[in-house]
PDB file of C-alpha atoms in Angstrom:
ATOM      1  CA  UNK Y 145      99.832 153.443  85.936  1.00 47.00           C
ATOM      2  CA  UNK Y 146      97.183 152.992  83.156  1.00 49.00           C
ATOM      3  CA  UNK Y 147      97.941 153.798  79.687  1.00 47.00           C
ATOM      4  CA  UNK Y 148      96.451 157.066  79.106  1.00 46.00           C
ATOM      5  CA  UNK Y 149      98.427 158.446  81.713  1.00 45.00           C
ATOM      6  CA  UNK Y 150     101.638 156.820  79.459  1.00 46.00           C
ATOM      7  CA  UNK Y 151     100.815 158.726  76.871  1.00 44.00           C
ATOM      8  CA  UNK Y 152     100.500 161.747  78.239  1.00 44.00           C
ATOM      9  CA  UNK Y 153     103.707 161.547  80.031  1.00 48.00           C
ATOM     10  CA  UNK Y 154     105.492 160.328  77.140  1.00 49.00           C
ATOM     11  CA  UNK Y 155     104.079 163.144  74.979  1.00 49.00           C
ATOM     12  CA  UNK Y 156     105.072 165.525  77.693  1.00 50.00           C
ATOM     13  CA  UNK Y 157     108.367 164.197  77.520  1.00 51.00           C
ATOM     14  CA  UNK Y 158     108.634 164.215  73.454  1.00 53.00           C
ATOM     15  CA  UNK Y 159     107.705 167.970  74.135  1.00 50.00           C
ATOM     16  CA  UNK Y 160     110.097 169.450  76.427  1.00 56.00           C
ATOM     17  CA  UNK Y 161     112.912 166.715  74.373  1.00 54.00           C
ATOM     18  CA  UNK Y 162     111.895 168.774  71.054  1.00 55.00           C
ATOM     19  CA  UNK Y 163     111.530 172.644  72.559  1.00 54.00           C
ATOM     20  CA  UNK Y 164     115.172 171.659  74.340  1.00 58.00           C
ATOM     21  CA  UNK Y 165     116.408 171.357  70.712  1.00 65.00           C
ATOM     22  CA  UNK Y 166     114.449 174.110  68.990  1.00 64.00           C
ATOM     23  CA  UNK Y 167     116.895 176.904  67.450  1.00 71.00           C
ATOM     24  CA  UNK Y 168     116.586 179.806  70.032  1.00 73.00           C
ATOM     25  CA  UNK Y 169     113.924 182.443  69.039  1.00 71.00           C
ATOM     26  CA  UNK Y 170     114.829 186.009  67.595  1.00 73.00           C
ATOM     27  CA  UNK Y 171     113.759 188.335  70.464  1.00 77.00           C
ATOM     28  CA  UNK Y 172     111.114 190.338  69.277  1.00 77.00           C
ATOM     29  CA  UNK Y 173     110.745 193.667  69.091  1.00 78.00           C
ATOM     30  CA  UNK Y 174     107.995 195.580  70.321  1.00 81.00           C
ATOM     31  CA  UNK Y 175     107.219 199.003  67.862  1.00 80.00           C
ATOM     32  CA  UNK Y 176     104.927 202.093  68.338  1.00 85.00           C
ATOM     33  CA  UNK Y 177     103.454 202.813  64.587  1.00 86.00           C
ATOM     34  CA  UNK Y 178     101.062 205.308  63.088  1.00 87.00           C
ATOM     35  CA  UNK Y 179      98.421 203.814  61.277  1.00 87.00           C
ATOM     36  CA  UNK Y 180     100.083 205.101  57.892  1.00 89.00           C
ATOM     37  CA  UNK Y 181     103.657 203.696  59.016  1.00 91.00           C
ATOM     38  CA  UNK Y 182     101.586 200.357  60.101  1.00 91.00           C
ATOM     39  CA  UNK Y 183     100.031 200.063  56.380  1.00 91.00           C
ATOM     40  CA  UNK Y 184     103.448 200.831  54.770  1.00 92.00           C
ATOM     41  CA  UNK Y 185     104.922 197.862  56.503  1.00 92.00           C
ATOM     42  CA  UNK Y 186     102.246 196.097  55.312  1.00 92.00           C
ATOM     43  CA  UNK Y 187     102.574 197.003  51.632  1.00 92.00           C
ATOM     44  CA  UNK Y 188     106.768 196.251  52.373  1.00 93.00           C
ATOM     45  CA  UNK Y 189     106.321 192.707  53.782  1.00 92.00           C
ATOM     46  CA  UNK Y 190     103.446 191.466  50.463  1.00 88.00           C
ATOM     47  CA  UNK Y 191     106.227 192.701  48.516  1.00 88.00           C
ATOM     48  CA  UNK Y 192     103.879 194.307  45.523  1.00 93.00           C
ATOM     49  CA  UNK Y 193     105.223 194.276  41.964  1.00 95.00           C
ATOM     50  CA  UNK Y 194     104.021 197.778  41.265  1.00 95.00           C
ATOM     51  CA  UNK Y 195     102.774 200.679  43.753  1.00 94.00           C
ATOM     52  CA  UNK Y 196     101.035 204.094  42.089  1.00 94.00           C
ATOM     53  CA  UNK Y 197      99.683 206.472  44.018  1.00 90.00           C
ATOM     54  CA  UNK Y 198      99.069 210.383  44.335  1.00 92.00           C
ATOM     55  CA  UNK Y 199      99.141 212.120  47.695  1.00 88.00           C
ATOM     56  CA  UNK Y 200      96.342 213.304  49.661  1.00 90.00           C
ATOM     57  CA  UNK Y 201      95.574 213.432  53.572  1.00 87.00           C
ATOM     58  CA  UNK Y 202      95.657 211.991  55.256  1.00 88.00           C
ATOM     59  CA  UNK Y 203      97.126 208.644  53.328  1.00 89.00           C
ATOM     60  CA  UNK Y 204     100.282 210.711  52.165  1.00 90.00           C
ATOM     61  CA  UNK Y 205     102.540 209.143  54.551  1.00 91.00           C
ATOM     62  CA  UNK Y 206     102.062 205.422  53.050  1.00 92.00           C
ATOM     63  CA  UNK Y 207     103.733 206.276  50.007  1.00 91.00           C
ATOM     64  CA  UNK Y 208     106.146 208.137  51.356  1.00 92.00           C
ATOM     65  CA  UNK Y 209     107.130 205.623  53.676  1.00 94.00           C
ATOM     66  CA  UNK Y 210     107.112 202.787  50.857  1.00 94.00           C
ATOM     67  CA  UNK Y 211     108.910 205.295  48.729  1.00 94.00           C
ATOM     68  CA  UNK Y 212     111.467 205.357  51.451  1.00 94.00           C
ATOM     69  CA  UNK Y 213     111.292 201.465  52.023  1.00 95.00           C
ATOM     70  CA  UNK Y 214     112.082 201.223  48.018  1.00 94.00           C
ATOM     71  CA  UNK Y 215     115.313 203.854  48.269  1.00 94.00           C
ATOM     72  CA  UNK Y 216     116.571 201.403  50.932  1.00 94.00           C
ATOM     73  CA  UNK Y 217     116.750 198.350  48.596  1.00 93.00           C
ATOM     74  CA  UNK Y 218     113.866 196.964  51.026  1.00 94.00           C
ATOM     75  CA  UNK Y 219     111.643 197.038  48.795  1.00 92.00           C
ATOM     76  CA  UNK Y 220     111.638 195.731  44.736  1.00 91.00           C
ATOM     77  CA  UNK Y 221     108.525 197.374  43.831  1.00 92.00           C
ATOM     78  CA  UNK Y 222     107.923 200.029  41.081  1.00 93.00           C
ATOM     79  CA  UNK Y 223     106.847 203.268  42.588  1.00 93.00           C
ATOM     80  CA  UNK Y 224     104.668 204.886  40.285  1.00 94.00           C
ATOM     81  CA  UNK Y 225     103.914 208.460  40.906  1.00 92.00           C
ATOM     82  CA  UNK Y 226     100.921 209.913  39.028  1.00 94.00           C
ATOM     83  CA  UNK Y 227      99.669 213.297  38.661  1.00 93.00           C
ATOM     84  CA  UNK Y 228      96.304 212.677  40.191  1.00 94.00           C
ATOM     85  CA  UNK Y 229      94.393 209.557  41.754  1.00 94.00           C
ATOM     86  CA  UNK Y 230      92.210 208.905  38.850  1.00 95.00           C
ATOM     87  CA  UNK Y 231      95.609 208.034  37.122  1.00 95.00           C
ATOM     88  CA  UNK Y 232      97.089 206.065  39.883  1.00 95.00           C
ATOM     89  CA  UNK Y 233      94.058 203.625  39.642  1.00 95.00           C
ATOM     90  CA  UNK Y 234      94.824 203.683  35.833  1.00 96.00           C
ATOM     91  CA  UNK Y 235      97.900 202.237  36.361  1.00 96.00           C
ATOM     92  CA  UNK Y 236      97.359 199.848  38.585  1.00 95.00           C
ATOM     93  CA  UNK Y 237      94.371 198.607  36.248  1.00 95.00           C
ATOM     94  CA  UNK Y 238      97.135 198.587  33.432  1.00 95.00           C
ATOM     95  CA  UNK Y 239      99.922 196.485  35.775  1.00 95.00           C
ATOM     96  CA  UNK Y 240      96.928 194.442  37.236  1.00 94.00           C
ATOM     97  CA  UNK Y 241      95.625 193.229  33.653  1.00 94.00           C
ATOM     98  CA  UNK Y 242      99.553 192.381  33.178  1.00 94.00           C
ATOM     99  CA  UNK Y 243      99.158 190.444  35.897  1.00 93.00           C
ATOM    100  CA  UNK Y 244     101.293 192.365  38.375  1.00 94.00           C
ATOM    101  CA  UNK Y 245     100.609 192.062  42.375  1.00 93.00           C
ATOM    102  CA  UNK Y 246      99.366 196.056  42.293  1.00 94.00           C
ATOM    103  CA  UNK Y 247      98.421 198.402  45.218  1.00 92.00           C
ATOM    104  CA  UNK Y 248      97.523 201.771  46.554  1.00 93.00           C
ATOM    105  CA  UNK Y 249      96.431 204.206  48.856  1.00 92.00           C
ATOM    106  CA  UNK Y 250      94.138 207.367  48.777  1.00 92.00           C
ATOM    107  CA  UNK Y 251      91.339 209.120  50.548  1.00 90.00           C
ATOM    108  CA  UNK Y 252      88.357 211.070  50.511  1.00 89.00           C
ATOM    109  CA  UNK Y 253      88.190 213.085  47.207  1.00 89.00           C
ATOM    110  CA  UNK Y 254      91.020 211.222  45.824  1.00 91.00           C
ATOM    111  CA  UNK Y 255      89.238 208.006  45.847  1.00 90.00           C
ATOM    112  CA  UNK Y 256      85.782 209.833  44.560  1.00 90.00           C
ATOM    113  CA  UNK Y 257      88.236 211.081  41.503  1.00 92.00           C
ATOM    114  CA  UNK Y 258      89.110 207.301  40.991  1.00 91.00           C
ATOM    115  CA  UNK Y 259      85.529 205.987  40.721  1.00 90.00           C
ATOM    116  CA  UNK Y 260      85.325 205.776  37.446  1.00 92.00           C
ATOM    117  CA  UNK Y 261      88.115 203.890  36.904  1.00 93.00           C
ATOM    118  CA  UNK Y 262      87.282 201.656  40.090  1.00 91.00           C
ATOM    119  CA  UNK Y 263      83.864 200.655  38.201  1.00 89.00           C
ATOM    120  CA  UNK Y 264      86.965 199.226  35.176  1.00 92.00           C
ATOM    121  CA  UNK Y 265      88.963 197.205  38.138  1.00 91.00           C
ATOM    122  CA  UNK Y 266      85.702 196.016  39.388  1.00 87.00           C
ATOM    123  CA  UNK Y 267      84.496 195.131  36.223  1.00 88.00           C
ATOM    124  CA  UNK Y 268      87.642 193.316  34.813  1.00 90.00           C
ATOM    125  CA  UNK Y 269      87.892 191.402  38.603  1.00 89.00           C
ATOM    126  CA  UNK Y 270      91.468 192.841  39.371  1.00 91.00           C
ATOM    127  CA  UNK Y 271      93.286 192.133  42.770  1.00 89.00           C
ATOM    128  CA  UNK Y 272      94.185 195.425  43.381  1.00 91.00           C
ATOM    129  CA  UNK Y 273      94.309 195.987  46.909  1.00 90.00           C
ATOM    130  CA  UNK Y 274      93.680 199.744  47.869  1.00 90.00           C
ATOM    131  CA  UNK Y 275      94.388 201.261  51.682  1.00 90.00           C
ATOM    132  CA  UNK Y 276      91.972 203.748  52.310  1.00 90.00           C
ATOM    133  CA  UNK Y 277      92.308 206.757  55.155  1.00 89.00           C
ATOM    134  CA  UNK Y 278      88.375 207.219  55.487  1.00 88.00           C
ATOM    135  CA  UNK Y 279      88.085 210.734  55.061  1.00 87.00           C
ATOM    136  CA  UNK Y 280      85.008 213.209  54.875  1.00 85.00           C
ATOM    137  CA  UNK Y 281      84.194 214.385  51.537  1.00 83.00           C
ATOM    138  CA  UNK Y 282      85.426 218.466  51.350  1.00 76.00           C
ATOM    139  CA  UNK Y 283      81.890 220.700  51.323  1.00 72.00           C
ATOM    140  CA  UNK Y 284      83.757 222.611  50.823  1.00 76.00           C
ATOM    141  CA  UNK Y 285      86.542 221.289  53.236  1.00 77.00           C
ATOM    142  CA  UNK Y 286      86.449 218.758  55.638  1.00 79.00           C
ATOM    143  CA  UNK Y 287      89.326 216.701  57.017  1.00 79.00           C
ATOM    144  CA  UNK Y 288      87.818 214.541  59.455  1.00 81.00           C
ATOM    145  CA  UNK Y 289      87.016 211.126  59.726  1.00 81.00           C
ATOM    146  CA  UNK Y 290      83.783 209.552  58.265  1.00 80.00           C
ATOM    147  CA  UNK Y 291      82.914 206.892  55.916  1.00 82.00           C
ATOM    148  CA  UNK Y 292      81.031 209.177  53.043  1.00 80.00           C
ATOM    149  CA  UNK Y 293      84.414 207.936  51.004  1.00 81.00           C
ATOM    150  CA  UNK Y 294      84.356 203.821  51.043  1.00 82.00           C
ATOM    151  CA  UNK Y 295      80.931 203.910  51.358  1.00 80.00           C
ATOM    152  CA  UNK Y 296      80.628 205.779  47.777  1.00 77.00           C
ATOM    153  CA  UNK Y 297      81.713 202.611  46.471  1.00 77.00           C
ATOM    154  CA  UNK Y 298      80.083 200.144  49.151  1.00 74.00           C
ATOM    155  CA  UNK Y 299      77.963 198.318  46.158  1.00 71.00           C
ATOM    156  CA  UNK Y 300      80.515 198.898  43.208  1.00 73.00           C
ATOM    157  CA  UNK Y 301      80.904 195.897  41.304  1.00 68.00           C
ATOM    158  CA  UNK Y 302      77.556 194.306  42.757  1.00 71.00           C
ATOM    159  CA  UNK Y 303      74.577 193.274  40.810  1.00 69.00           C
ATOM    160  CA  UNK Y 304      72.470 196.877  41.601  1.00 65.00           C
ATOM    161  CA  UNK Y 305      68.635 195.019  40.885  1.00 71.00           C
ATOM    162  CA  UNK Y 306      68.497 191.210  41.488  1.00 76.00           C
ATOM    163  CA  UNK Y 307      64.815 191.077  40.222  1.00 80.00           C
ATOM    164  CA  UNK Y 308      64.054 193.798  37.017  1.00 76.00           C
ATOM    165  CA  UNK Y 309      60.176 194.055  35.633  1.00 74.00           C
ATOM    166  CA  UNK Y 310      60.109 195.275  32.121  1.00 74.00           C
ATOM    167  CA  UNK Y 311      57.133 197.159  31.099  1.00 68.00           C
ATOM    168  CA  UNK Y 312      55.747 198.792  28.220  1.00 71.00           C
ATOM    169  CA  UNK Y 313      54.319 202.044  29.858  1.00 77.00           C
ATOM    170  CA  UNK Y 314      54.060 203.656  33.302  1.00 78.00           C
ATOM    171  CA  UNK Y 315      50.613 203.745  34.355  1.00 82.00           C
ATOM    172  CA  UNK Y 316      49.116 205.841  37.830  1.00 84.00           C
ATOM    173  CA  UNK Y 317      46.933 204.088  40.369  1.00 85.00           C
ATOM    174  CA  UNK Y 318      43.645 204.699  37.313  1.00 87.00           C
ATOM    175  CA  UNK Y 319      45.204 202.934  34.975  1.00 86.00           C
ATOM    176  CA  UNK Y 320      46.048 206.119  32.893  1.00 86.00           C
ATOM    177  CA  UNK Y 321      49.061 206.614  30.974  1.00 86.00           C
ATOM    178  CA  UNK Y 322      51.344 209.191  33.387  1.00 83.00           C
ATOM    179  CA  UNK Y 323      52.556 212.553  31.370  1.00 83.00           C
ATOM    180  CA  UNK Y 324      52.704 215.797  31.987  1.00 77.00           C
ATOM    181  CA  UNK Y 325      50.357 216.443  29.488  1.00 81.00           C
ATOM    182  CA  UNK Y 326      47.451 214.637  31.242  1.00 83.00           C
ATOM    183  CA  UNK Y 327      48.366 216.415  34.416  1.00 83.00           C
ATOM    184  CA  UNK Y 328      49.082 213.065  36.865  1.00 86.00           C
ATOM    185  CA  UNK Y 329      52.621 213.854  37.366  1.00 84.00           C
ATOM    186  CA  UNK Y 330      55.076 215.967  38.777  1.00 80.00           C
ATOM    187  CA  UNK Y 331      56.671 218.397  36.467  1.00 76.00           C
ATOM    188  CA  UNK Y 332      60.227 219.684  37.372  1.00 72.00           C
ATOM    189  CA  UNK Y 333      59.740 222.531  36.121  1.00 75.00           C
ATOM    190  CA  UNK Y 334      57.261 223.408  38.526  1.00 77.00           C
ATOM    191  CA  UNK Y 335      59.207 222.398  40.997  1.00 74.00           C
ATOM    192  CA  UNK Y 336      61.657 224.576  40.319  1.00 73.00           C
ATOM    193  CA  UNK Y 337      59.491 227.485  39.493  1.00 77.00           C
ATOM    194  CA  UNK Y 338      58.088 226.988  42.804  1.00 78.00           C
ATOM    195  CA  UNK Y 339      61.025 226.326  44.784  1.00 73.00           C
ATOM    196  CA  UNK Y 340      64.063 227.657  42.922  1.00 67.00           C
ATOM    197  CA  UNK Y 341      66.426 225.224  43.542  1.00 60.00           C
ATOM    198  CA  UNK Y 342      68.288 223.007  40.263  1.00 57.00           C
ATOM    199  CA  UNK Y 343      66.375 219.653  39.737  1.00 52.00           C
ATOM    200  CA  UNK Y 344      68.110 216.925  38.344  1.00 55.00           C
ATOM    201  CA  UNK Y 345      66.942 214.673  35.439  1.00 55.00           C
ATOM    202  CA  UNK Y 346      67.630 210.895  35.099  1.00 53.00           C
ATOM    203  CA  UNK Y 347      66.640 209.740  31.549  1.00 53.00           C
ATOM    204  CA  UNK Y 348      67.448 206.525  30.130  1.00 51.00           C
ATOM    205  CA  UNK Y 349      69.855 206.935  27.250  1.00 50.00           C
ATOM    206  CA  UNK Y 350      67.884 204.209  24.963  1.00 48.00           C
ATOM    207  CA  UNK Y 351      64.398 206.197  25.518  1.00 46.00           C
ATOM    208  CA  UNK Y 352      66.523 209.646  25.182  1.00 43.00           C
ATOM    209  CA  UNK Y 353      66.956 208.106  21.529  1.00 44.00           C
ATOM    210  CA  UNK Y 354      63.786 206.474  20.620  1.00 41.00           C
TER     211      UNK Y 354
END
């Protein structure tokens, strides 16, 4: 018998001696969970310090669920209920910045109502962690599933230009100064006179002033 096969047999040995005086395992249990039921348990086991929310589908069942977790003394968390999901972010901004383990759930509309104050937890770097039901955005109502929600806020947070050329004037492919005055570009107004449909203007706020 050469030594590596001593060690293995001892270690084989040292292994069945230690599982023959493990504890016995709890059985486990095997359960069949929505998706919503699947998050609340989730949110129950991290244990938040405070949970805000406002319902919308299809994400209503979370809360509900943690609210229920909370009623049974499973739960410590404060359940915040606000009367619409930009005020739900709100608060969790408020209990993050207080440094409270904060999270929530919404969908859809509800989290395109919150993007303003998602560009505040993004910008202040809070851990708030946020389920989302992916949800169409209503035109003028739509239920189903796409990603036209989360993927509002794919780059919120992000550096939008890595690389930003400052100029002093916009020039076209002559070399002449582009106005509507000179003729070399396109005039919205036109546009709509020609099409009739609203056109949108984007103006700079610091060259709205000047």
């Amino acid at each position: 018998m050469n030594r590596e096969t001593q060690v293995l047999k001892t270690d084989a040995v040292t292994v069945e001696a230690e599982a023959a005086e493990a504890p016995p395992q709890p059985q486990r249990q095997l359960l069949a969970l929505t998706g919503n039921e699947a998050v609340a348990e989730a949110i129950r086991q991290i244990d938040p310090h405070v949970c805000a929310a406002y319902p919308i589908t299809p994400t209503t069942q979370i809360m509900q669920e943690v609210a229920q977790f909370i009623a049974d003394g499973r739960m410590r968390a404060e359940l915040v209920p606000c009367e619409s999901e930009h005020s739900a972010m709100s608060a969790c901004v408020g209990a993050g910045a207080a440094g409270a383990r904060v999270m929530t759930a919404t969908s859809a509309n509800g989290l395109a109502l919150m993007w303003e104050v998602l560009y505040i937890a993004s910008g202040m770097r809070l851990p708030i962690v946020m389920a989302v039901g992916n949800r169409a955005l209503s035109g003028p109502l739509n239920i189903h599933c796409d990603h036209s929600d989360s993927m509002g806020l794919r780059f919120m947070g992000d550096v939008p230009f890595r690389t930003i050329y400052l100029h002093g004037m916009v020039r076209d492919e002559k070399g002449q100064k582009m106005s509507k005055t000179k003729g070399n570009v396109i005039d919205p107004l036109d546009i709509t006179a020609e099409y009739g449909f609203p056109v949108t203007f984007f103006i700079h706020p610091e060259v709205a002033m000047a």
